Structure formats: C-alpha cells, structure tokens
C-alpha cells in the first residue's frame, strides 16, 4: 500500500486559520450575490430563511468539513483516502475529494472573471467614470466592458496571476501574509462605508428592507436559493475548509472556529447589504435589479451623491479584497493535491493549475460576447453551465457526502476528538447531520435538477439512488 501523504504545512495559530477561513467565506457571495438575491426575493423574509439555512445546515456541514480535513490530515482527495482506510470504508470515498478539487477549479475559472469586473470598476471609479452617470450611461458602461473579450481577458488574467503568485508561496508566507493585509483592510473599509450609509438618509429604509420580513413575498424557489447560497457563502461542500482544516493543529477548537467563521461571514453579508441598499434607496433606485445591482445600479447611485467618487471607489476596493481572499482558497485544494499526491512542487503546481484554470475561464469570458448564443447545458451559456454544475450539483453533493461520512462512518471516538461538543449538543448535531441536513440538501439538489433538462434528471436520479446505496452500505458495514 502506498505511503500516507500528509499535510506538512500549518497555520501559525488559530487566529490565522480563522482569518483565512473568513477570507475564503467572505467574497463575491457576500457583497455581490447576497444583496442581489435578497433584492430579487423581497428582503426580510428571505434573509430570515437564509439565516435559518446557515444555522441548520451551514454550520453543521462546516464543522464536519473542517473535522474531516483535520482528521484526514491532507488535501481533500488524500484526506478521504486516509479516512476511509482508517475506518475500513469503501476506497471510493476519495471521489468526494476529487469532486471538490474539480469544483474548486471550475468555480475559480469564472470567479476570476467576475472578480475582474470588480477590479476594472475599482479603477474606473477612481478615474471618475461614474461621476454624474445616469442609468443609460451605467448600462452602456457595463455592456462595453462585458462585450469586449480582450478587456475581460485582461482583468481575468490579472486576478488569476495574483492568485497564483500568492498560493505559490505557501501557507505561511503566501496565504497568511496576503490575508493578514486584506482582512483588516476589508473590515476598515466596511466600517467606513457603514458610517457613510447612516448619512444617506435611507439607512432606516435599508434596515427595514433587510430585517422586517414579509412572508407573502417568499416563494419556494427563494427557499432553495437561500439554501444553495448558504453553501456557497460559507465555502463548504468543496474541500476548501477541509484543506484549511488539515493545516490546523489538534489543540485548537473546531467548534469555536466554525462559529467565528459563520458569524463573521453572516455579519459581513448583512453589513454589505445595509450599505448597498442605503445607497440604492437614497437615490430612489430599485433593489431588484439582479446581478446588475452592483455593476449597474450602484454606480448610478454613487454617481449622484456627494462624496460618491470617494465612497464608490472604496466600495469597489472592498469587492476586490473580498474576492481575492476567496480565489486563493478555491485553488488551494488542487494545489495541495498536486503537491502531496503527484510530487509536483507547490510553486510549479500553482502555475500549472493557474494556467489551466485561466484557460477554462476563457469560456466564461466569451460567454458574454462571442459565445453569448452558444449553448452548452440546455439553454445555458458556458458561464451559466459551469455555474450551474458547480453550485447546484457538485457543492450540494459534496456537502451531502461529507455529512454522511461524519455521521455514519466516522467512529464516535474520532468524532468527539475533533468536535468537542458536550453530549447534549452532540446529540442535536448528529440528529441534524443524519436526517435534517441530508434531506434538505437532497430536496434542493433534486429540485435544481428537475428544472434542468431530462438528461440531468436522469443523472440526478442515478446520483440519489447511489447516495441511498452508500448510506445503506455504510450502515451495514459493507464495503461498496
Ligand atoms: N465563499 C466565497 C464567496 O462567498 C466563494 C468560495 C471560496 C467558495 N471558496 C469556496 C464557494 C469553496 C464554495 C466552495 O464568494
């Protein structure tokens, strides 16, 4: 049998782990996606459902994922191989890690393109391009950016390059260093913007939009969107938290870390929402603009306000920092897999993988212009297809299997060693992990696929049947 390959790197201390994990969690998901899906789904009631999803599914899966990484002590593929060997479970569990490594690469391939919009907007805002811009002007500006493959390719390359350079340097001198500059900066900017938001005259309106629920506006679809978003925003289901967990010393508390990560991520999403809706409402604009909220609605708003140039530029700096601390974490599972399993040094692994991901990203770049009429999955562009497969299939599937491993396969002793909950909380946690979370995840999963075309329905049915089979097999102590 081949020798076990383990992570040799480690975080300097628990705070660095928490900071890096918060950096991963806080990203475009918080500042771009959360506000626009909240706007589209009517505000308060949606926020409440989202908070429930974070609490009932997000935190338990996050705990489980970090525990798997620390117990498996390696990149996601090897960690699952180590754990399945240790528990005499099927050797096929390594596929869960592989699913994550692939999903990370795929998500990163479009994430860098969207993050690139943020970088471009930061510079444009600084140059004063949005001063006094009206709604036609803002649409034209956005359309000019996305219809130019070269411009998109340029910013996509800038973000990819940054990610590779940081990750190539390793955990301590790369990831930790970048994070320890970016996270305090992010927090400072957010607080300044929050102060500014209270002066816009629409802070109260923004607050009640986010926090007074109106359930008549809530649809079943919104519940599914909220659940999917809980996964994405906490960076779970993929192996990011697993690989970050593998660098975590045994003496630190996973429970405490998870609560910090989920708390900070949620707080930052809510604060970003408060800032954005204050600015939007102060200018009499609509909250339900969809993905264009950040890139089309917000520039109009900032463009009309006194101090808008300064605060608008700061805002896009916030977007950039949040996005860059996430891109790092999306490539790390694959880099550590190359490093530990394939003997490719981190430096080379980062460049090879970065180049590959950059190449795949060109598909997303073209989705907004030359390939906008080329369909891949059903009616979807390349970008929509990759987004759909990762967010709606690979992440929920990953989260489901991770919960199953911790709940059904892992020994009680190891579980208690990793997750130091007292017996009452442990009981609730396991109950949630065994029954509530998987059923909820399977419902989202199935519903998402029913919306897709029939081929995907068949894949869904097969995957669900497989999941049931795995549950049965592990419960009966058989190997697959
Ligand atoms: N959580 C990040 C965001 O909200 C994106 C992200 C980083 C991610 N790493 C991940 C999402 C791993 C899913 C899995 O923008």
mmCIF file of C-alpha atoms in Angstrom, residues 97-457:
data_model
loop_
_atom_site.group_PDB
_atom_site.id
_atom_site.type_symbol
_atom_site.label_atom_id
_atom_site.label_comp_id
_atom_site.label_asym_id
_atom_site.label_seq_id
_atom_site.Cartn_x
_atom_site.Cartn_y
_atom_site.Cartn_z
ATOM 1 C CA UNK A 97 -12.251 14.800 -2.535
ATOM 2 C CA UNK A 98 -11.809 14.700 -6.283
ATOM 3 C CA UNK A 99 -15.267 16.217 -6.758
ATOM 4 C CA UNK A 100 -14.121 19.094 -4.574
ATOM 5 C CA UNK A 101 -10.789 19.653 -6.291
ATOM 6 C CA UNK A 102 -12.538 19.768 -9.668
ATOM 7 C CA UNK A 103 -15.348 22.001 -8.415
ATOM 8 C CA UNK A 104 -12.785 24.418 -6.966
ATOM 9 C CA UNK A 105 -11.017 24.704 -10.294
ATOM 10 C CA UNK A 106 -14.292 25.173 -12.165
ATOM 11 C CA UNK A 107 -15.661 27.797 -9.761
ATOM 12 C CA UNK A 108 -12.369 29.664 -9.842
ATOM 13 C CA UNK A 109 -12.440 29.733 -13.656
ATOM 14 C CA UNK A 110 -15.483 32.043 -13.636
ATOM 15 C CA UNK A 111 -14.900 33.646 -10.237
ATOM 16 C CA UNK A 112 -11.745 35.328 -11.573
ATOM 17 C CA UNK A 113 -13.739 36.791 -14.473
ATOM 18 C CA UNK A 114 -16.400 38.317 -12.201
ATOM 19 C CA UNK A 115 -13.739 39.452 -9.726
ATOM 20 C CA UNK A 116 -12.101 41.067 -12.773
ATOM 21 C CA UNK A 117 -15.227 43.203 -13.261
ATOM 22 C CA UNK A 118 -14.689 44.392 -9.710
ATOM 23 C CA UNK A 119 -11.052 45.310 -10.362
ATOM 24 C CA UNK A 120 -11.985 47.123 -13.549
ATOM 25 C CA UNK A 121 -14.749 49.035 -11.720
ATOM 26 C CA UNK A 122 -12.335 49.996 -8.967
ATOM 27 C CA UNK A 123 -10.025 51.682 -11.478
ATOM 28 C CA UNK A 124 -12.874 53.193 -13.473
ATOM 29 C CA UNK A 125 -14.418 54.614 -10.330
ATOM 30 C CA UNK A 126 -11.072 56.053 -9.286
ATOM 31 C CA UNK A 127 -10.746 57.714 -12.701
ATOM 32 C CA UNK A 128 -14.144 59.341 -12.132
ATOM 33 C CA UNK A 129 -16.001 57.419 -14.839
ATOM 34 C CA UNK A 130 -19.171 57.200 -12.741
ATOM 35 C CA UNK A 131 -19.473 60.833 -11.685
ATOM 36 C CA UNK A 132 -22.993 62.002 -12.611
ATOM 37 C CA UNK A 133 -23.623 58.884 -14.657
ATOM 38 C CA UNK A 134 -27.294 58.180 -15.447
ATOM 39 C CA UNK A 135 -28.958 54.828 -15.866
ATOM 40 C CA UNK A 136 -28.326 54.628 -19.627
ATOM 41 C CA UNK A 137 -24.714 55.584 -19.078
ATOM 42 C CA UNK A 138 -24.261 52.917 -16.428
ATOM 43 C CA UNK A 139 -25.755 50.217 -18.656
ATOM 44 C CA UNK A 140 -23.584 51.320 -21.538
ATOM 45 C CA UNK A 141 -20.512 51.230 -19.342
ATOM 46 C CA UNK A 142 -21.253 47.720 -18.153
ATOM 47 C CA UNK A 143 -22.127 46.470 -21.637
ATOM 48 C CA UNK A 144 -18.965 47.959 -23.075
ATOM 49 C CA UNK A 145 -16.935 46.025 -20.512
ATOM 50 C CA UNK A 146 -18.587 42.632 -20.943
ATOM 51 C CA UNK A 147 -18.839 42.844 -24.719
ATOM 52 C CA UNK A 148 -15.088 43.225 -25.034
ATOM 53 C CA UNK A 149 -13.367 39.830 -24.827
ATOM 54 C CA UNK A 150 -9.951 41.464 -24.623
ATOM 55 C CA UNK A 151 -10.820 43.664 -21.722
ATOM 56 C CA UNK A 152 -12.425 40.776 -19.820
ATOM 57 C CA UNK A 153 -9.461 38.564 -20.626
ATOM 58 C CA UNK A 154 -7.083 41.203 -19.315
ATOM 59 C CA UNK A 155 -8.801 41.511 -15.915
ATOM 60 C CA UNK A 156 -9.343 37.755 -15.717
ATOM 61 C CA UNK A 157 -5.576 37.383 -16.201
ATOM 62 C CA UNK A 158 -4.760 39.967 -13.547
ATOM 63 C CA UNK A 159 -6.877 38.174 -10.934
ATOM 64 C CA UNK A 160 -5.558 34.734 -11.941
ATOM 65 C CA UNK A 161 -1.975 35.962 -11.725
ATOM 66 C CA UNK A 162 -2.471 37.413 -8.258
ATOM 67 C CA UNK A 163 -3.998 34.150 -7.052
ATOM 68 C CA UNK A 164 -1.151 32.032 -8.405
ATOM 69 C CA UNK A 165 1.572 34.278 -7.014
ATOM 70 C CA UNK A 166 0.077 34.176 -3.502
ATOM 71 C CA UNK A 167 -0.653 30.449 -3.421
ATOM 72 C CA UNK A 168 2.729 29.545 -4.929
ATOM 73 C CA UNK A 169 4.395 30.989 -1.818
ATOM 74 C CA UNK A 170 2.746 28.519 0.528
ATOM 75 C CA UNK A 171 0.524 28.630 3.559
ATOM 76 C CA UNK A 172 2.516 30.873 5.891
ATOM 77 C CA UNK A 173 4.383 33.226 3.588
ATOM 78 C CA UNK A 174 1.698 33.260 0.887
ATOM 79 C CA UNK A 175 -1.840 32.781 2.124
ATOM 80 C CA UNK A 176 -1.364 34.024 5.700
ATOM 81 C CA UNK A 177 0.536 37.106 4.597
ATOM 82 C CA UNK A 178 -1.967 38.135 1.951
ATOM 83 C CA UNK A 179 -4.869 37.511 4.306
ATOM 84 C CA UNK A 180 -3.346 39.457 7.167
ATOM 85 C CA UNK A 181 -3.198 42.555 4.934
ATOM 86 C CA UNK A 182 -6.531 42.094 3.240
ATOM 87 C CA UNK A 183 -8.872 41.221 6.095
ATOM 88 C CA UNK A 184 -8.170 44.237 8.339
ATOM 89 C CA UNK A 185 -8.422 46.430 5.219
ATOM 90 C CA UNK A 186 -11.731 44.872 4.350
ATOM 91 C CA UNK A 187 -13.144 45.425 7.810
ATOM 92 C CA UNK A 188 -11.941 49.017 7.950
ATOM 93 C CA UNK A 189 -13.478 49.860 4.565
ATOM 94 C CA UNK A 190 -16.739 48.189 5.508
ATOM 95 C CA UNK A 191 -16.969 50.223 8.723
ATOM 96 C CA UNK A 192 -16.230 53.478 6.892
ATOM 97 C CA UNK A 193 -18.910 52.628 4.333
ATOM 98 C CA UNK A 194 -21.332 51.743 7.107
ATOM 99 C CA UNK A 195 -20.763 55.134 8.710
ATOM 100 C CA UNK A 196 -21.358 56.725 5.328
ATOM 101 C CA UNK A 197 -24.550 54.680 4.831
ATOM 102 C CA UNK A 198 -26.037 56.160 8.015
ATOM 103 C CA UNK A 199 -25.679 59.642 6.489
ATOM 104 C CA UNK A 200 -27.549 58.832 3.282
ATOM 105 C CA UNK A 201 -30.977 59.319 4.812
ATOM 106 C CA UNK A 202 -32.118 55.875 3.688
ATOM 107 C CA UNK A 203 -30.397 53.784 6.341
ATOM 108 C CA UNK A 204 -33.652 53.109 8.184
ATOM 109 C CA UNK A 205 -35.373 52.073 4.978
ATOM 110 C CA UNK A 206 -32.490 49.768 4.159
ATOM 111 C CA UNK A 207 -32.604 48.302 7.662
ATOM 112 C CA UNK A 208 -36.286 47.526 7.499
ATOM 113 C CA UNK A 209 -35.933 46.103 3.977
ATOM 114 C CA UNK A 210 -33.417 43.593 5.336
ATOM 115 C CA UNK A 211 -34.957 42.874 8.710
ATOM 116 C CA UNK A 212 -38.718 43.186 8.571
ATOM 117 C CA UNK A 213 -39.982 40.012 6.991
ATOM 118 C CA UNK A 214 -42.899 39.984 4.614
ATOM 119 C CA UNK A 215 -43.663 36.344 4.036
ATOM 120 C CA UNK A 216 -46.135 36.984 1.244
ATOM 121 C CA UNK A 217 -43.141 37.733 -0.960
ATOM 122 C CA UNK A 218 -41.411 34.470 -0.192
ATOM 123 C CA UNK A 219 -41.550 31.684 -2.763
ATOM 124 C CA UNK A 220 -40.461 28.066 -2.566
ATOM 125 C CA UNK A 221 -37.799 28.860 -5.100
ATOM 126 C CA UNK A 222 -36.438 31.556 -2.788
ATOM 127 C CA UNK A 223 -36.012 28.961 -0.044
ATOM 128 C CA UNK A 224 -33.946 26.826 -2.400
ATOM 129 C CA UNK A 225 -31.853 29.810 -3.460
ATOM 130 C CA UNK A 226 -31.225 30.642 0.208
ATOM 131 C CA UNK A 227 -30.059 27.117 0.928
ATOM 132 C CA UNK A 228 -27.759 26.983 -2.082
ATOM 133 C CA UNK A 229 -26.332 30.330 -1.092
ATOM 134 C CA UNK A 230 -25.605 29.154 2.458
ATOM 135 C CA UNK A 231 -23.250 26.585 0.908
ATOM 136 C CA UNK A 232 -21.567 28.990 -1.426
ATOM 137 C CA UNK A 233 -21.079 31.798 1.033
ATOM 138 C CA UNK A 234 -19.583 29.568 3.745
ATOM 139 C CA UNK A 235 -17.232 27.917 1.214
ATOM 140 C CA UNK A 236 -18.492 24.454 2.115
ATOM 141 C CA UNK A 237 -19.021 21.277 0.136
ATOM 142 C CA UNK A 238 -15.846 21.600 -1.865
ATOM 143 C CA UNK A 239 -12.815 20.909 0.259
ATOM 144 C CA UNK A 240 -11.576 24.447 0.862
ATOM 145 C CA UNK A 241 -12.430 24.122 4.536
ATOM 146 C CA UNK A 242 -11.077 20.576 4.522
ATOM 147 C CA UNK A 243 -7.665 21.599 3.269
ATOM 148 C CA UNK A 244 -7.592 24.654 5.555
ATOM 149 C CA UNK A 245 -8.569 22.286 8.396
ATOM 150 C CA UNK A 246 -5.690 19.960 7.548
ATOM 151 C CA UNK A 247 -3.264 22.774 8.433
ATOM 152 C CA UNK A 248 -4.949 23.234 11.831
ATOM 153 C CA UNK A 249 -3.265 21.966 14.971
ATOM 154 C CA UNK A 250 -5.076 19.428 17.106
ATOM 155 C CA UNK A 251 -5.012 21.743 20.095
ATOM 156 C CA UNK A 252 -7.483 24.249 18.646
ATOM 157 C CA UNK A 253 -11.260 24.120 18.848
ATOM 158 C CA UNK A 254 -13.125 23.464 15.607
ATOM 159 C CA UNK A 255 -16.443 24.426 17.179
ATOM 160 C CA UNK A 256 -15.196 27.836 18.238
ATOM 161 C CA UNK A 257 -13.563 28.423 14.866
ATOM 162 C CA UNK A 258 -16.713 27.439 12.956
ATOM 163 C CA UNK A 259 -18.886 29.797 14.968
ATOM 164 C CA UNK A 260 -16.462 32.622 14.299
ATOM 165 C CA UNK A 261 -16.332 31.849 10.593
ATOM 166 C CA UNK A 262 -20.100 31.564 10.140
ATOM 167 C CA UNK A 263 -20.741 34.580 12.393
ATOM 168 C CA UNK A 264 -18.262 36.837 10.616
ATOM 169 C CA UNK A 265 -19.422 35.744 7.172
ATOM 170 C CA UNK A 266 -23.066 36.408 8.012
ATOM 171 C CA UNK A 267 -22.369 39.717 9.703
ATOM 172 C CA UNK A 268 -20.325 40.957 6.755
ATOM 173 C CA UNK A 269 -23.048 39.940 4.270
ATOM 174 C CA UNK A 270 -25.667 41.814 6.318
ATOM 175 C CA UNK A 271 -23.488 44.907 6.704
ATOM 176 C CA UNK A 272 -22.690 44.935 2.981
ATOM 177 C CA UNK A 273 -26.419 44.629 2.309
ATOM 178 C CA UNK A 274 -27.164 47.548 4.639
ATOM 179 C CA UNK A 275 -24.602 49.736 2.859
ATOM 180 C CA UNK A 276 -25.739 48.798 -0.646
ATOM 181 C CA UNK A 277 -29.473 49.226 -0.042
ATOM 182 C CA UNK A 278 -28.944 52.535 1.794
ATOM 183 C CA UNK A 279 -27.170 53.885 -1.255
ATOM 184 C CA UNK A 280 -29.701 52.393 -3.670
ATOM 185 C CA UNK A 281 -32.775 53.648 -1.763
ATOM 186 C CA UNK A 282 -31.286 57.080 -1.125
ATOM 187 C CA UNK A 283 -31.325 57.542 -4.888
ATOM 188 C CA UNK A 284 -34.800 56.146 -5.407
ATOM 189 C CA UNK A 285 -33.478 53.131 -7.311
ATOM 190 C CA UNK A 286 -34.857 49.587 -7.347
ATOM 191 C CA UNK A 287 -33.388 46.807 -5.136
ATOM 192 C CA UNK A 288 -34.411 44.005 -7.502
ATOM 193 C CA UNK A 289 -32.010 44.627 -10.378
ATOM 194 C CA UNK A 290 -30.473 41.162 -10.187
ATOM 195 C CA UNK A 291 -26.797 40.509 -10.978
ATOM 196 C CA UNK A 292 -26.534 44.077 -12.304
ATOM 197 C CA UNK A 293 -27.242 45.562 -8.864
ATOM 198 C CA UNK A 294 -23.564 46.035 -8.077
ATOM 199 C CA UNK A 295 -22.309 46.931 -11.517
ATOM 200 C CA UNK A 296 -25.200 48.919 -12.967
ATOM 201 C CA UNK A 297 -27.405 50.215 -10.150
ATOM 202 C CA UNK A 298 -24.722 51.115 -7.631
ATOM 203 C CA UNK A 299 -22.550 53.274 -9.942
ATOM 204 C CA UNK A 300 -25.632 55.393 -10.756
ATOM 205 C CA UNK A 301 -26.285 55.834 -7.045
ATOM 206 C CA UNK A 302 -22.709 56.734 -6.154
ATOM 207 C CA UNK A 303 -22.536 58.952 -9.232
ATOM 208 C CA UNK A 304 -25.364 61.136 -7.883
ATOM 209 C CA UNK A 305 -24.090 61.519 -4.328
ATOM 210 C CA UNK A 306 -21.719 63.977 -2.785
ATOM 211 C CA UNK A 307 -18.595 62.096 -1.812
ATOM 212 C CA UNK A 308 -19.747 59.376 -4.227
ATOM 213 C CA UNK A 309 -16.425 59.274 -6.033
ATOM 214 C CA UNK A 310 -14.528 58.523 -2.842
ATOM 215 C CA UNK A 311 -17.005 56.106 -1.303
ATOM 216 C CA UNK A 312 -17.747 54.400 -4.614
ATOM 217 C CA UNK A 313 -14.055 53.753 -5.170
ATOM 218 C CA UNK A 314 -13.707 52.452 -1.608
ATOM 219 C CA UNK A 315 -16.688 50.210 -2.228
ATOM 220 C CA UNK A 316 -15.101 48.572 -5.259
ATOM 221 C CA UNK A 317 -11.861 48.175 -3.315
ATOM 222 C CA UNK A 318 -13.934 46.201 -0.822
ATOM 223 C CA UNK A 319 -15.298 43.994 -3.602
ATOM 224 C CA UNK A 320 -11.774 43.327 -4.889
ATOM 225 C CA UNK A 321 -10.328 42.432 -1.489
ATOM 226 C CA UNK A 322 -13.209 40.157 -0.625
ATOM 227 C CA UNK A 323 -12.912 38.388 -3.962
ATOM 228 C CA UNK A 324 -9.128 37.933 -3.857
ATOM 229 C CA UNK A 325 -9.130 36.326 -0.422
ATOM 230 C CA UNK A 326 -11.590 33.785 -1.843
ATOM 231 C CA UNK A 327 -9.801 32.975 -5.104
ATOM 232 C CA UNK A 328 -6.796 31.840 -3.074
ATOM 233 C CA UNK A 329 -8.941 29.327 -1.229
ATOM 234 C CA UNK A 330 -10.524 27.949 -4.390
ATOM 235 C CA UNK A 331 -7.206 26.857 -5.891
ATOM 236 C CA UNK A 332 -5.602 25.599 -2.660
ATOM 237 C CA UNK A 333 -7.317 22.146 -2.599
ATOM 238 C CA UNK A 334 -5.985 21.384 -6.104
ATOM 239 C CA UNK A 335 -2.519 22.808 -5.394
ATOM 240 C CA UNK A 336 -2.096 20.751 -2.241
ATOM 241 C CA UNK A 337 -3.344 17.659 -4.100
ATOM 242 C CA UNK A 338 -0.714 18.155 -6.833
ATOM 243 C CA UNK A 339 1.920 18.808 -4.193
ATOM 244 C CA UNK A 340 1.132 15.894 -1.878
ATOM 245 C CA UNK A 341 -0.048 13.225 -4.322
ATOM 246 C CA UNK A 342 1.726 13.935 -7.577
ATOM 247 C CA UNK A 343 5.044 15.169 -6.292
ATOM 248 C CA UNK A 344 4.680 18.459 -8.162
ATOM 249 C CA UNK A 345 6.167 21.217 -6.034
ATOM 250 C CA UNK A 346 3.764 23.898 -4.793
ATOM 251 C CA UNK A 347 5.423 26.558 -6.920
ATOM 252 C CA UNK A 348 5.008 24.557 -10.116
ATOM 253 C CA UNK A 349 1.605 23.190 -9.111
ATOM 254 C CA UNK A 350 0.253 26.708 -8.616
ATOM 255 C CA UNK A 351 1.453 27.871 -12.041
ATOM 256 C CA UNK A 352 0.294 24.752 -13.904
ATOM 257 C CA UNK A 353 -3.130 24.795 -12.274
ATOM 258 C CA UNK A 354 -3.426 28.557 -12.629
ATOM 259 C CA UNK A 355 -2.740 28.267 -16.358
ATOM 260 C CA UNK A 356 -5.301 25.504 -16.750
ATOM 261 C CA UNK A 357 -7.958 27.383 -14.834
ATOM 262 C CA UNK A 358 -7.171 30.562 -16.766
ATOM 263 C CA UNK A 359 -7.714 28.615 -19.981
ATOM 264 C CA UNK A 360 -11.097 27.272 -18.847
ATOM 265 C CA UNK A 361 -12.011 30.823 -17.801
ATOM 266 C CA UNK A 362 -11.753 31.956 -21.409
ATOM 267 C CA UNK A 363 -15.038 30.091 -21.948
ATOM 268 C CA UNK A 364 -16.650 32.410 -19.393
ATOM 269 C CA UNK A 365 -15.005 35.481 -20.927
ATOM 270 C CA UNK A 366 -16.548 34.562 -24.286
ATOM 271 C CA UNK A 367 -19.951 33.748 -22.760
ATOM 272 C CA UNK A 368 -20.686 37.466 -22.543
ATOM 273 C CA UNK A 369 -19.775 38.269 -26.127
ATOM 274 C CA UNK A 370 -18.628 35.946 -28.957
ATOM 275 C CA UNK A 371 -20.253 32.859 -27.452
ATOM 276 C CA UNK A 372 -23.328 34.517 -25.978
ATOM 277 C CA UNK A 373 -25.502 32.451 -28.320
ATOM 278 C CA UNK A 374 -23.582 29.223 -27.956
ATOM 279 C CA UNK A 375 -25.413 26.861 -25.619
ATOM 280 C CA UNK A 376 -23.836 24.137 -23.556
ATOM 281 C CA UNK A 377 -26.208 22.700 -20.953
ATOM 282 C CA UNK A 378 -29.715 23.222 -22.261
ATOM 283 C CA UNK A 379 -30.132 26.933 -22.942
ATOM 284 C CA UNK A 380 -27.158 27.877 -20.832
ATOM 285 C CA UNK A 381 -24.041 29.724 -21.934
ATOM 286 C CA UNK A 382 -20.666 28.300 -20.955
ATOM 287 C CA UNK A 383 -20.587 30.518 -17.843
ATOM 288 C CA UNK A 384 -24.123 29.585 -16.789
ATOM 289 C CA UNK A 385 -23.347 25.905 -17.343
ATOM 290 C CA UNK A 386 -20.238 25.906 -15.187
ATOM 291 C CA UNK A 387 -22.012 27.934 -12.509
ATOM 292 C CA UNK A 388 -24.965 25.529 -12.600
ATOM 293 C CA UNK A 389 -22.926 22.317 -12.429
ATOM 294 C CA UNK A 390 -20.768 23.541 -9.561
ATOM 295 C CA UNK A 391 -23.249 25.426 -7.369
ATOM 296 C CA UNK A 392 -26.251 23.193 -7.948
ATOM 297 C CA UNK A 393 -24.680 19.767 -8.295
ATOM 298 C CA UNK A 394 -21.091 19.481 -7.102
ATOM 299 C CA UNK A 395 -21.329 21.586 -3.917
ATOM 300 C CA UNK A 396 -24.555 20.052 -2.542
ATOM 301 C CA UNK A 397 -23.324 16.573 -3.451
ATOM 302 C CA UNK A 398 -20.029 17.273 -1.663
ATOM 303 C CA UNK A 399 -21.810 18.625 1.422
ATOM 304 C CA UNK A 400 -24.162 15.663 1.490
ATOM 305 C CA UNK A 401 -21.366 13.102 1.339
ATOM 306 C CA UNK A 402 -19.282 14.954 3.935
ATOM 307 C CA UNK A 403 -22.201 14.960 6.396
ATOM 308 C CA UNK A 404 -22.759 11.289 5.690
ATOM 309 C CA UNK A 405 -19.154 10.381 6.375
ATOM 310 C CA UNK A 406 -19.040 12.203 9.693
ATOM 311 C CA UNK A 407 -22.463 10.946 10.756
ATOM 312 C CA UNK A 408 -22.332 7.319 9.643
ATOM 313 C CA UNK A 409 -18.754 6.280 9.009
ATOM 314 C CA UNK A 410 -16.507 8.141 11.424
ATOM 315 C CA UNK A 411 -16.026 6.457 14.787
ATOM 316 C CA UNK A 412 -17.581 8.069 17.818
ATOM 317 C CA UNK A 413 -14.141 8.487 19.407
ATOM 318 C CA UNK A 414 -12.665 10.317 16.441
ATOM 319 C CA UNK A 415 -15.747 12.486 16.106
ATOM 320 C CA UNK A 416 -15.527 13.520 19.725
ATOM 321 C CA UNK A 417 -11.840 14.126 19.483
ATOM 322 C CA UNK A 418 -12.331 16.520 16.555
ATOM 323 C CA UNK A 419 -15.618 18.136 17.546
ATOM 324 C CA UNK A 420 -15.640 18.872 21.245
ATOM 325 C CA UNK A 421 -19.358 19.366 21.842
ATOM 326 C CA UNK A 422 -20.945 18.335 25.116
ATOM 327 C CA UNK A 423 -23.251 15.343 24.901
ATOM 328 C CA UNK A 424 -26.450 17.360 24.560
ATOM 329 C CA UNK A 425 -25.179 19.476 21.671
ATOM 330 C CA UNK A 426 -23.519 16.462 20.087
ATOM 331 C CA UNK A 427 -26.886 14.725 20.041
ATOM 332 C CA UNK A 428 -28.530 17.639 18.235
ATOM 333 C CA UNK A 429 -25.611 17.967 15.864
ATOM 334 C CA UNK A 430 -25.766 14.298 14.907
ATOM 335 C CA UNK A 431 -29.525 14.343 14.569
ATOM 336 C CA UNK A 432 -29.220 17.298 12.224
ATOM 337 C CA UNK A 433 -26.372 15.718 10.294
ATOM 338 C CA UNK A 434 -28.072 12.368 9.906
ATOM 339 C CA UNK A 435 -31.575 13.451 8.990
ATOM 340 C CA UNK A 436 -32.287 17.128 8.583
ATOM 341 C CA UNK A 437 -29.308 18.365 6.574
ATOM 342 C CA UNK A 438 -29.166 15.456 4.069
ATOM 343 C CA UNK A 439 -32.890 15.571 3.379
ATOM 344 C CA UNK A 440 -32.806 19.341 2.925
ATOM 345 C CA UNK A 441 -29.773 19.078 0.660
ATOM 346 C CA UNK A 442 -31.355 16.286 -1.383
ATOM 347 C CA UNK A 443 -34.502 18.347 -1.880
ATOM 348 C CA UNK A 444 -32.531 21.319 -3.211
ATOM 349 C CA UNK A 445 -30.455 19.024 -5.306
ATOM 350 C CA UNK A 446 -33.416 17.219 -6.856
ATOM 351 C CA UNK A 447 -35.396 20.406 -7.437
ATOM 352 C CA UNK A 448 -32.481 22.074 -9.124
ATOM 353 C CA UNK A 449 -32.136 19.166 -11.471
ATOM 354 C CA UNK A 450 -35.801 18.865 -12.278
ATOM 355 C CA UNK A 451 -35.520 22.386 -13.632
ATOM 356 C CA UNK A 452 -32.746 21.275 -15.918
ATOM 357 C CA UNK A 453 -33.344 19.060 -18.910
ATOM 358 C CA UNK A 454 -34.114 15.367 -18.848
ATOM 359 C CA UNK A 455 -30.548 14.110 -19.187
ATOM 360 C CA UNK A 456 -29.751 15.866 -15.966
ATOM 361 C CA UNK A 457 -32.854 14.463 -14.360
#
